[in-house]
GROMACS .gro file of C-alpha atoms in nm:
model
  400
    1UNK     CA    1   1.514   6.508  -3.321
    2UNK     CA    2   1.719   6.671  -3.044
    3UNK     CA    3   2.049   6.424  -3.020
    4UNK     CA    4   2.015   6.383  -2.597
    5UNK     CA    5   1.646   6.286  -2.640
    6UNK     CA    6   1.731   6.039  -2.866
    7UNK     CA    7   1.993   5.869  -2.628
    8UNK     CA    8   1.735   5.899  -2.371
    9UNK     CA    9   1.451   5.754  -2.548
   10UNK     CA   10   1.707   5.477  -2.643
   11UNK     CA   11   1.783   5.404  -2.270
   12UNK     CA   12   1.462   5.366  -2.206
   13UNK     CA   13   1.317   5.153  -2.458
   14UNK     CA   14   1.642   4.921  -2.493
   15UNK     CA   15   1.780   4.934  -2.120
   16UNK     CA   16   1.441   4.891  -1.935
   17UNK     CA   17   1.344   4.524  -2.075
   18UNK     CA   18   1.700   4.432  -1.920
   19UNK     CA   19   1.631   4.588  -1.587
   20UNK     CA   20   1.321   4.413  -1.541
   21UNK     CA   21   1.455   4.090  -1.652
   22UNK     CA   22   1.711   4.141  -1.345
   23UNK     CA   23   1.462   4.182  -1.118
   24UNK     CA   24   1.312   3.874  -1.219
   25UNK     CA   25   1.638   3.700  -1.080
   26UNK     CA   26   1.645   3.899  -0.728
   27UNK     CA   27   1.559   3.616  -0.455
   28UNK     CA   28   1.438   3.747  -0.156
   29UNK     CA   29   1.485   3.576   0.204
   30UNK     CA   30   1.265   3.576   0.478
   31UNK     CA   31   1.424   3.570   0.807
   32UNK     CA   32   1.271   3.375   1.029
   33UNK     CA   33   1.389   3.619   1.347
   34UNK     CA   34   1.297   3.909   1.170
   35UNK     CA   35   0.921   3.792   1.203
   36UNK     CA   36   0.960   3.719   1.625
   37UNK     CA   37   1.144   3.378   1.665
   38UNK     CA   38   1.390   3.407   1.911
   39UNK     CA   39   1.595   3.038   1.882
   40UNK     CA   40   1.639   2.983   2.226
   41UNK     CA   41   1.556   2.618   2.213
   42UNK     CA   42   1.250   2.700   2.458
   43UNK     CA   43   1.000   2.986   2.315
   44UNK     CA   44   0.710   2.831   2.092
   45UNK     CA   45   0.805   2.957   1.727
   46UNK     CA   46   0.575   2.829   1.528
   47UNK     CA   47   0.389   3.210   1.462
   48UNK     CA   48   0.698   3.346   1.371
   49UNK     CA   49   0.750   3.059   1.110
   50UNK     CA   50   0.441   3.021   0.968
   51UNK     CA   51   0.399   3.409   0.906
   52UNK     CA   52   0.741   3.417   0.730
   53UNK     CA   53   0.606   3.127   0.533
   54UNK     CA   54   0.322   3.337   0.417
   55UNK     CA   55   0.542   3.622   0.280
   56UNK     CA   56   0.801   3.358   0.125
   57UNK     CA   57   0.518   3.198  -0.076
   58UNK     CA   58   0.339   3.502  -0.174
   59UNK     CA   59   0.670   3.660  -0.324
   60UNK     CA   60   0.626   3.783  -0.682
   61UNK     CA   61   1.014   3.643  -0.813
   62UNK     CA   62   1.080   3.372  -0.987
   63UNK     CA   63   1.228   3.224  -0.654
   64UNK     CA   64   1.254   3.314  -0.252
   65UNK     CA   65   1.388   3.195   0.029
   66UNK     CA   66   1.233   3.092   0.405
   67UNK     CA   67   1.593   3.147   0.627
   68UNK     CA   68   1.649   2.933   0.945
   69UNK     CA   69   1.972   3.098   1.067
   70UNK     CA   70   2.242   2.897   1.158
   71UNK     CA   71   2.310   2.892   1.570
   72UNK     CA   72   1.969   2.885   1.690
   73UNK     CA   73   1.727   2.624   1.794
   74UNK     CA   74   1.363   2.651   1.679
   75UNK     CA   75   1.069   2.465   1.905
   76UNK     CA   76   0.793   2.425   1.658
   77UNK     CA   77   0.421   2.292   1.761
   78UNK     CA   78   0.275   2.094   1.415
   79UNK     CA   79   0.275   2.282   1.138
   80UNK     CA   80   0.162   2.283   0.764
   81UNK     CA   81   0.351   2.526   0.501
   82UNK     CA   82   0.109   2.572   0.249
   83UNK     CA   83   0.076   2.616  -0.127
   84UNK     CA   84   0.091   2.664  -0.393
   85UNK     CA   85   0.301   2.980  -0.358
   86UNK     CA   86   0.399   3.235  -0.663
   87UNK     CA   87   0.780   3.177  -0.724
   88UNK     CA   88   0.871   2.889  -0.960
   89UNK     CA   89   1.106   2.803  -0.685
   90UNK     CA   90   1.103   2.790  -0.304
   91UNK     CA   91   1.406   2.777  -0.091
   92UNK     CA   92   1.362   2.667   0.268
   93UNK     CA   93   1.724   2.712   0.405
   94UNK     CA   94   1.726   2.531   0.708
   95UNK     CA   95   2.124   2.636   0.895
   96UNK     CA   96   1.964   2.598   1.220
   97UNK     CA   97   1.804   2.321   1.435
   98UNK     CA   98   1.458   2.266   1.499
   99UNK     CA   99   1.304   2.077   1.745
  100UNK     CA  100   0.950   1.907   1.854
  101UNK     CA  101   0.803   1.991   2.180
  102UNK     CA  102   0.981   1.827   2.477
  103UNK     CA  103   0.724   1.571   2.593
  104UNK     CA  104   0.411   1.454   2.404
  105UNK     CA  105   0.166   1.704   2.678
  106UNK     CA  106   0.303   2.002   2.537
  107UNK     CA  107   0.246   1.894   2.164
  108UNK     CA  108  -0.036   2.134   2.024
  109UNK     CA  109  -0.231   1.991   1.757
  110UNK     CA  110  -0.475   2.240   1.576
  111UNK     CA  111  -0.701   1.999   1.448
  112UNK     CA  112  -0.716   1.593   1.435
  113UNK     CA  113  -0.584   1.650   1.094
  114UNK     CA  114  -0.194   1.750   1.143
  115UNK     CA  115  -0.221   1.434   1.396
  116UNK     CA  116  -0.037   1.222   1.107
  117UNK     CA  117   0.282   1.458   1.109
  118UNK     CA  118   0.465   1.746   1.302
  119UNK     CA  119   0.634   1.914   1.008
  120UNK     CA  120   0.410   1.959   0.613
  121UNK     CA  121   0.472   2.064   0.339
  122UNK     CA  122   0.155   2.074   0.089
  123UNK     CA  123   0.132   2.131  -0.287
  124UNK     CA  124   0.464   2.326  -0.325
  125UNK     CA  125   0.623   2.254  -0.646
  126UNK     CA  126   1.041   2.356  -0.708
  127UNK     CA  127   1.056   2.312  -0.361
  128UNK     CA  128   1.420   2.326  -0.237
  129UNK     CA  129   1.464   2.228   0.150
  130UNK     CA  130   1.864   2.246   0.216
  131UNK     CA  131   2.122   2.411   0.430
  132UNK     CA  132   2.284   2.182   0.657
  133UNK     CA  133   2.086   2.198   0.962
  134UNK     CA  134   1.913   1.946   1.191
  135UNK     CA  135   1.563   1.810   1.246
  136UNK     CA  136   1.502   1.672   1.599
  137UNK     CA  137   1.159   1.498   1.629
  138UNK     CA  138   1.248   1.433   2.011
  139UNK     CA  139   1.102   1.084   1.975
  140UNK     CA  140   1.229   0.909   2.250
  141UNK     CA  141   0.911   0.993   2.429
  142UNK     CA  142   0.717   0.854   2.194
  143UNK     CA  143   0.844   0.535   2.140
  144UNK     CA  144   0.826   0.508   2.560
  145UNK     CA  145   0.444   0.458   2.507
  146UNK     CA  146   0.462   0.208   2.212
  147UNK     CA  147   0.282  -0.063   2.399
  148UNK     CA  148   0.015   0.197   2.432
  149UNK     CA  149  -0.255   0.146   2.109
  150UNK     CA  150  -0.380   0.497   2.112
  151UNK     CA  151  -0.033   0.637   2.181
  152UNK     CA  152   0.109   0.428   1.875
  153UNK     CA  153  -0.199   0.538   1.638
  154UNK     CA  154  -0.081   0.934   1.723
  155UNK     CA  155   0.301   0.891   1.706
  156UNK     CA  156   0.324   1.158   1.380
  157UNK     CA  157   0.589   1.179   1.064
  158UNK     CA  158   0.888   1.387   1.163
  159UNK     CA  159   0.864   1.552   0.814
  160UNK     CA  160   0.598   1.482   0.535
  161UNK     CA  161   0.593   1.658   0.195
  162UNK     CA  162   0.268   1.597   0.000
  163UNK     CA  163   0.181   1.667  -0.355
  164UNK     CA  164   0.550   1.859  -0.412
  165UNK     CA  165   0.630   1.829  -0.750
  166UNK     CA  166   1.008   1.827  -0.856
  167UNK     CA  167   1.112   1.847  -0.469
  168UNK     CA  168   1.470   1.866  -0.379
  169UNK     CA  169   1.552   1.800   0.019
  170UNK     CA  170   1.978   1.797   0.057
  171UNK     CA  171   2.234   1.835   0.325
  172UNK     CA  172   2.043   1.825   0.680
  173UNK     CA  173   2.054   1.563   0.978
  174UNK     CA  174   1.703   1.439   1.063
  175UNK     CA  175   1.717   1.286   1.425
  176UNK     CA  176   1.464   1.037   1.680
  177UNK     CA  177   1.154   1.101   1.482
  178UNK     CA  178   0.820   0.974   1.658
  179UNK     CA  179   0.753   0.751   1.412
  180UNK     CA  180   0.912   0.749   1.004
  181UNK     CA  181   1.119   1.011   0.936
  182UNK     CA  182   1.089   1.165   0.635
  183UNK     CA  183   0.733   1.084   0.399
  184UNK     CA  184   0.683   1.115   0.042
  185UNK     CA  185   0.308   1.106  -0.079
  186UNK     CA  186   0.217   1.200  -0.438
  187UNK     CA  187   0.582   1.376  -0.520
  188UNK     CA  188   0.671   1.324  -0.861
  189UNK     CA  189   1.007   1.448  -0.991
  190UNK     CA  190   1.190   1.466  -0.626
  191UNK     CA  191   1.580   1.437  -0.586
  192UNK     CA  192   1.646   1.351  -0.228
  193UNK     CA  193   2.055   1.356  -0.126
  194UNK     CA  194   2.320   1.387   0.168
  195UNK     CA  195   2.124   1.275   0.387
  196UNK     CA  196   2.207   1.158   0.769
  197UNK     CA  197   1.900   0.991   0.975
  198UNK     CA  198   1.967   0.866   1.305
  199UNK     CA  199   1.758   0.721   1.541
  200UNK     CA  200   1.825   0.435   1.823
  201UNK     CA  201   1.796   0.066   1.649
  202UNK     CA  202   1.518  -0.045   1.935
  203UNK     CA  203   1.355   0.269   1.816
  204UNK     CA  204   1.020   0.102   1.676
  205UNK     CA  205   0.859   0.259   1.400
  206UNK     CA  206   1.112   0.472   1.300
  207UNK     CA  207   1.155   0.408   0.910
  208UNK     CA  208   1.426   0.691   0.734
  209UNK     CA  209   1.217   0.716   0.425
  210UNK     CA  210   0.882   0.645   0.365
  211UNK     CA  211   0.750   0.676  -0.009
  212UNK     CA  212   0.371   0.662  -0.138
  213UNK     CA  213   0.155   0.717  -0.417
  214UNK     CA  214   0.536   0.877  -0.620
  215UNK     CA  215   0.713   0.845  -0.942
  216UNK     CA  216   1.067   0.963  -1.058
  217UNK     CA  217   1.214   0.953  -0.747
  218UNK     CA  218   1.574   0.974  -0.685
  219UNK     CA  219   1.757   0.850  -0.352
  220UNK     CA  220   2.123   0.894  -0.284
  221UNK     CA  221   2.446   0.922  -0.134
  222UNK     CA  222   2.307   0.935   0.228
  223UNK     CA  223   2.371   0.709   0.570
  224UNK     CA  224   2.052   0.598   0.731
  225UNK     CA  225   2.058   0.470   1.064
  226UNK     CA  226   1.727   0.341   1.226
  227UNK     CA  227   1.533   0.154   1.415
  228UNK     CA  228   1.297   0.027   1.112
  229UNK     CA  229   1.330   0.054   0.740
  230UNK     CA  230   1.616   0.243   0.583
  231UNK     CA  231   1.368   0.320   0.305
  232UNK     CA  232   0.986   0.173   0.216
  233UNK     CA  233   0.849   0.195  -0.108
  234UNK     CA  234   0.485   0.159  -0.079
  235UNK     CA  235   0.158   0.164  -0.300
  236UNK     CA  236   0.154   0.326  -0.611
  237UNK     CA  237   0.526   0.422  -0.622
  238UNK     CA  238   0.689   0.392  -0.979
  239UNK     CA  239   0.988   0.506  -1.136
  240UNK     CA  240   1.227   0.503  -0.768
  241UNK     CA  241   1.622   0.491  -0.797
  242UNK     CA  242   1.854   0.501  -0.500
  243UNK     CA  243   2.188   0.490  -0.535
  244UNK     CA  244   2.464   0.493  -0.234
  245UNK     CA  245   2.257   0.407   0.059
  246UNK     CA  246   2.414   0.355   0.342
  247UNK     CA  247   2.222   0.162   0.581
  248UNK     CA  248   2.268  -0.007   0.949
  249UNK     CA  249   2.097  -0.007   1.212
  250UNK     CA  250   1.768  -0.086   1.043
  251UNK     CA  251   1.562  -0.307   0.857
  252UNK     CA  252   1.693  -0.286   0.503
  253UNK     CA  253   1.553  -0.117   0.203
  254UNK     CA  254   1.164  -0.297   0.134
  255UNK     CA  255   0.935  -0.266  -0.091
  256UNK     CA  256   0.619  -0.331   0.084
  257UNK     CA  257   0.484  -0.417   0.258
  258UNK     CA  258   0.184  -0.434  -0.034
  259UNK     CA  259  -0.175  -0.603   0.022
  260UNK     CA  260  -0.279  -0.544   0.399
  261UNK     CA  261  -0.637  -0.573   0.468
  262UNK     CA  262  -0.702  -0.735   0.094
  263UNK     CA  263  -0.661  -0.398  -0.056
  264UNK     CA  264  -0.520  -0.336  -0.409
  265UNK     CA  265  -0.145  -0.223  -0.426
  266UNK     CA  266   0.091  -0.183  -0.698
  267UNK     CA  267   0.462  -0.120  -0.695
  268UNK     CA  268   0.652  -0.088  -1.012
  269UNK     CA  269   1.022  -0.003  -1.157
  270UNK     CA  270   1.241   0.020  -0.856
  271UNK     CA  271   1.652   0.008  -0.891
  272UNK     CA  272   1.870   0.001  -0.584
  273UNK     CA  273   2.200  -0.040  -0.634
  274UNK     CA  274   2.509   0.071  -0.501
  275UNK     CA  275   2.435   0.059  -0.153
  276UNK     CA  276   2.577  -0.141   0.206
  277UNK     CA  277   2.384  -0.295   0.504
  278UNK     CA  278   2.554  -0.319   0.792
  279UNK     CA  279   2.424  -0.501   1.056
  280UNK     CA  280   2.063  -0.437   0.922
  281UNK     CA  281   1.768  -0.696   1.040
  282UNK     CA  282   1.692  -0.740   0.684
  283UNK     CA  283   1.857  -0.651   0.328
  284UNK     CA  284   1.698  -0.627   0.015
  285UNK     CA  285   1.366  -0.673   0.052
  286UNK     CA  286   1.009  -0.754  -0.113
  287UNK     CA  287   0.728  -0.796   0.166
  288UNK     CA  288   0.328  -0.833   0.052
  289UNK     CA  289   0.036  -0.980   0.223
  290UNK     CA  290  -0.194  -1.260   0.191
  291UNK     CA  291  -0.525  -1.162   0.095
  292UNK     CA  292  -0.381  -0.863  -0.129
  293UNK     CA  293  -0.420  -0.768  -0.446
  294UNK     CA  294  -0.193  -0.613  -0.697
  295UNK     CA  295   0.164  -0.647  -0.814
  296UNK     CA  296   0.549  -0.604  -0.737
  297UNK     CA  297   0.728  -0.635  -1.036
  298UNK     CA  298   1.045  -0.459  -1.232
  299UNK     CA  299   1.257  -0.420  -0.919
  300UNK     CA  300   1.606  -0.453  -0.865
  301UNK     CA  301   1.866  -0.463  -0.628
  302UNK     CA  302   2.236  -0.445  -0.760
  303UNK     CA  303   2.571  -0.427  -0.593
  304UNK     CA  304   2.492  -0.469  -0.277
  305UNK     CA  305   2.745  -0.492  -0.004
  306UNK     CA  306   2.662  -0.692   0.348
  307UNK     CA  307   2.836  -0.658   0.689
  308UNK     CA  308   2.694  -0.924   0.951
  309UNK     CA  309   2.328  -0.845   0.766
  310UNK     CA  310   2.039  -1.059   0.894
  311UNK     CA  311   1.829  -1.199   0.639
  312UNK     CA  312   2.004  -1.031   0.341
  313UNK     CA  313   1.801  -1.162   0.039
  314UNK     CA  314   1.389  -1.212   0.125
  315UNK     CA  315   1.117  -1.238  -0.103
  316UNK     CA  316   0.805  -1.301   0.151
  317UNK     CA  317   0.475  -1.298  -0.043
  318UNK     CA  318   0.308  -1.457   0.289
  319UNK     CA  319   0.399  -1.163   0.525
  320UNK     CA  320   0.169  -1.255   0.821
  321UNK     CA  321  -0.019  -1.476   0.689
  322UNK     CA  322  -0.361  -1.648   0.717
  323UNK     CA  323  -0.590  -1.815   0.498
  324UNK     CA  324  -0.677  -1.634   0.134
  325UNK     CA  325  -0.686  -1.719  -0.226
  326UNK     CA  326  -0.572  -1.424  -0.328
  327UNK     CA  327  -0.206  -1.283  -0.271
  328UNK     CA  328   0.002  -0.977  -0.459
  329UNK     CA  329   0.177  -1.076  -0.743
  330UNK     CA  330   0.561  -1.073  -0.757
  331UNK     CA  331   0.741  -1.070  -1.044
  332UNK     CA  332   1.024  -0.955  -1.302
  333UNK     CA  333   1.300  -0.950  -0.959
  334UNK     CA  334   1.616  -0.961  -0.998
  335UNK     CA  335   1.940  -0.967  -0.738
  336UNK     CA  336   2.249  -0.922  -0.874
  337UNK     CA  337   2.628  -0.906  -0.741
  338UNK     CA  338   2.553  -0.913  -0.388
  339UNK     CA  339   2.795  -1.010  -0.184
  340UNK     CA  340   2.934  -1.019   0.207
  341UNK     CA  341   2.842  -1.184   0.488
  342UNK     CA  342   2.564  -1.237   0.723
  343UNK     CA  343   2.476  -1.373   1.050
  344UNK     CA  344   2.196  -1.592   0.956
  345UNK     CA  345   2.131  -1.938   0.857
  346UNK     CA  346   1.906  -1.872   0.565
  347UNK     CA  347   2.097  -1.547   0.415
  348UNK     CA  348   1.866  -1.606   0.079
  349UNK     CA  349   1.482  -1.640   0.174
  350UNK     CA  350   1.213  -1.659  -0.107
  351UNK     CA  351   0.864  -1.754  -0.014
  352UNK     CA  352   0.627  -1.716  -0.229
  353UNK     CA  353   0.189  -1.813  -0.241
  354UNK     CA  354   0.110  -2.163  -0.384
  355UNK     CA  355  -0.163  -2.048  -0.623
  356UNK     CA  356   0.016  -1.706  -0.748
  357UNK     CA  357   0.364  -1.815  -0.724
  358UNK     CA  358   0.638  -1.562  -0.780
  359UNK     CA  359   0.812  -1.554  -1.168
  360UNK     CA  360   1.119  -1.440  -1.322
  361UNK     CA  361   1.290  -1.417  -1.022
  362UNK     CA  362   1.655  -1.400  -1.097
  363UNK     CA  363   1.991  -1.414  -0.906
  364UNK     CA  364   2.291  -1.354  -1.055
  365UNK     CA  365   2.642  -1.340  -0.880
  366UNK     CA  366   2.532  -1.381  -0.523
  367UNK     CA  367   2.836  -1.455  -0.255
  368UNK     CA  368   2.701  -1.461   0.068
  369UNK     CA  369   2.906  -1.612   0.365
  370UNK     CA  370   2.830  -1.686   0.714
  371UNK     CA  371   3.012  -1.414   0.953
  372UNK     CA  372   2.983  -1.656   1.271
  373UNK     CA  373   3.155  -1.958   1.072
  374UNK     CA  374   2.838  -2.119   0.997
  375UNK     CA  375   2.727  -2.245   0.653
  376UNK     CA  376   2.459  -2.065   0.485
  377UNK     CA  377   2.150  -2.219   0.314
  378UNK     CA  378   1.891  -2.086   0.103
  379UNK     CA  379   1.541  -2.125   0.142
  380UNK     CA  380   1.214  -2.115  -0.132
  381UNK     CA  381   0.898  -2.250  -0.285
  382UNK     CA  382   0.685  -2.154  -0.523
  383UNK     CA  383   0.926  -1.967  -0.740
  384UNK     CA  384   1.027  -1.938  -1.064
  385UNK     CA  385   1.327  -1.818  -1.211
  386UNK     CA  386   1.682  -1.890  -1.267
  387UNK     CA  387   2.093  -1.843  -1.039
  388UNK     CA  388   2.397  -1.788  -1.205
  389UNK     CA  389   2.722  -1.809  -0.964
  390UNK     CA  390   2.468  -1.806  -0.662
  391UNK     CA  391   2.675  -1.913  -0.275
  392UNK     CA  392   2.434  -2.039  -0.127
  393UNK     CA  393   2.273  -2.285  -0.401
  394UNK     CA  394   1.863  -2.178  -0.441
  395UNK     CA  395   1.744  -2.550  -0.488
  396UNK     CA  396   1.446  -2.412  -0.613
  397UNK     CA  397   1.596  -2.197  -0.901
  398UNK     CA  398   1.676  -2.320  -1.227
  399UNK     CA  399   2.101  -2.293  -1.300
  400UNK     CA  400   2.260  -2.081  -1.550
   0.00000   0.00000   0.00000
């Protein structure tokens, strides 16, 4: 065999595999401006986005990129981004700023279906959103019409992700959504970091992160400051750790609330630790209703840190009450080394149904203080459990 048709034959037959496998690792980015958005802060981009969606999710590489350039602002009407798209990863970097429609006339909904949210993402898995940019929901004008009961029923999620397996959403402001923030529904395997919500305490509504129907979720090293809860964990959400929350203005970190309407809800394996509530209405939190079903149980909250918190400790099994046999069971709780101070009477608050009761229910190394030179007190009934080293005394807890 001739000697340079050898070589070549070699070259082909070795070098090719190896050339292809490179090719594999090119990620391609999709320029949001390079499909008609302009980022003046005024034109109606949602076109432009939604067809540079299309090509990002259609891209035959193992991974590609949707690019919202830095230094321009993005108006979008509601959108969905839909999958499931080819690459095993999809980047949405978000440098920019994007922002809802100035007043709720000039909102454009398709169809009464994107009515629950402005921005979707839908059955995307190794979805990446990232970049350092800001979401601005504009939802001053929303809140404005509160009082009103249709206007309340419409006020739409600033940003919901649905069915996104192993979702990872880092590094961007999210400001003045309508109503909650950021929503989680039937995500398994997400990893949610540096964040920084914002939105006006009297903001009503306005939770940071809402999470449904999810397992395996991590939450942390972010500041969350709103005008509801810092983060809700609610039905059929298992498996949730969140570390490093700051939180204040808001409501606290809740599970629940669990059991409205005398529905079935279950809430399992939840550790918070780590985290500081300053000047929150509420702390750590378990809320469910009367006339549920269903169960709270495996859930902690660890170092803990309070400035001037309101209500810092509440277990309330009766949330709005009214007459009912039934109740959601609470159970296998515990709150441990929280300390700080707080600006209400009752800084530890456990109230639990006469018939179901709440058990295991521990504290362990509480120190809570008054921060207007008042002494604290602890109120229960109907639990069961034991304090060690607890200021304020739980009369109703058994000593360790």
């Amino acid at each position: 065999m001739n000697f340079q048709f050898f070589v070549l034959v070699m070259f082909v037959v070795v070098a090719s595999p190896y050339q292809c496998v490179r090719l594999k690792h090119i990620r391609p980015s999709f320029n949001v401006l390079d499909y008609g958005a302009v980022g003046n802060g005024k034109n109606d981009e949602t076109r432009a986005f939604v067809d540079a969606w299309k090509d990002t999710c259609i891209a035959m590489h193992e991974s590609s990129t949707l690019l919202i350039p830095k230094g321009k602002t993005f108006m979008l009407q509601p959108v969905w981004f839909q999958g499931p798209c080819n690459s095993s990863n999809i980047y949405v970097k978000l440098e920019g700023t994007i922002i809802a429609p100035k007043n709720i006339e000039a909102w454009k909904w398709p169809n009464d279906n994107y009515k629950g949210s402005w921005i979707r993402f839908i059955e995307i898995s190794g979805l990446i959103v990232y970049g350092g940019g800001i979401i601005d929901g504009k939802g001053a004008q929303w809140w404005d019409c509160h009082s009103n009961i249709k206007c309340e029923k419409e006020n739409p999620t600033a940003l919901h992700f649905h069915a996104c397996e192993n979702l990872i959403l880092r590094e961007l402001t999210h400001i003045n959504s309508p109503r909650n923030h950021i929503s989680l529904n039937a995500c398994h395997g997400s990893h949610i970091s540096k964040l920084h919500i914002i939105a006006p305490n009297e903001s009503p509504n306005t939770d940071g992160i809402d999470i449904a129907e999810s397992s395996n979720i991590i939450i942390e090293n972010s500041k969350i400051e709103t005008g509801d809860d810092c983060i809700a964990i609610n039905h059929g959400s298992n498996s949730i750790y969140i570390n490093g929350i700051f939180c204040g203005p808001g409501h606290g970190i809740s599970v629940g609330s669990l059991g409205r309407n005398g529905v079935h809800e279950s809430v399992e394996n939840i550790y918070v630790r780590n985290c500081t509530f300053n000047r929150t209405t509420n702390g750590a939190r378990i809320k469910t209703w009367i006339g549920g079903n269903g169960y709270a149980r495996k859930v902690t909250f660890e170092d803990i840190i309070l400035i001037e918190a309101d209500n810092p400790v509440i277990i309330d099994q009766e949330y709005n009450p009214y007459d009912s046999a039934y109740a959601v069971k609470v159970s296998d709780v515990t709150f441990r080394n929280i300390r700080g101070t707080s600006i209400a009477k009752h800084a530890i608050q456990l109230h639990c149904d006469e018939d179901i009761t709440c058990t295991n229910i521990i504290l362990e190394g509480i120190n809570i203080t008054s921060s207007i030179g008042e002494e604290v007190h602890a109120s229960c009934k109907n639990v069961n459990g034991v304090c060690t080293s607890c200021i304020p005394y739980v009369p109703c807890l058994s000593l360790e």
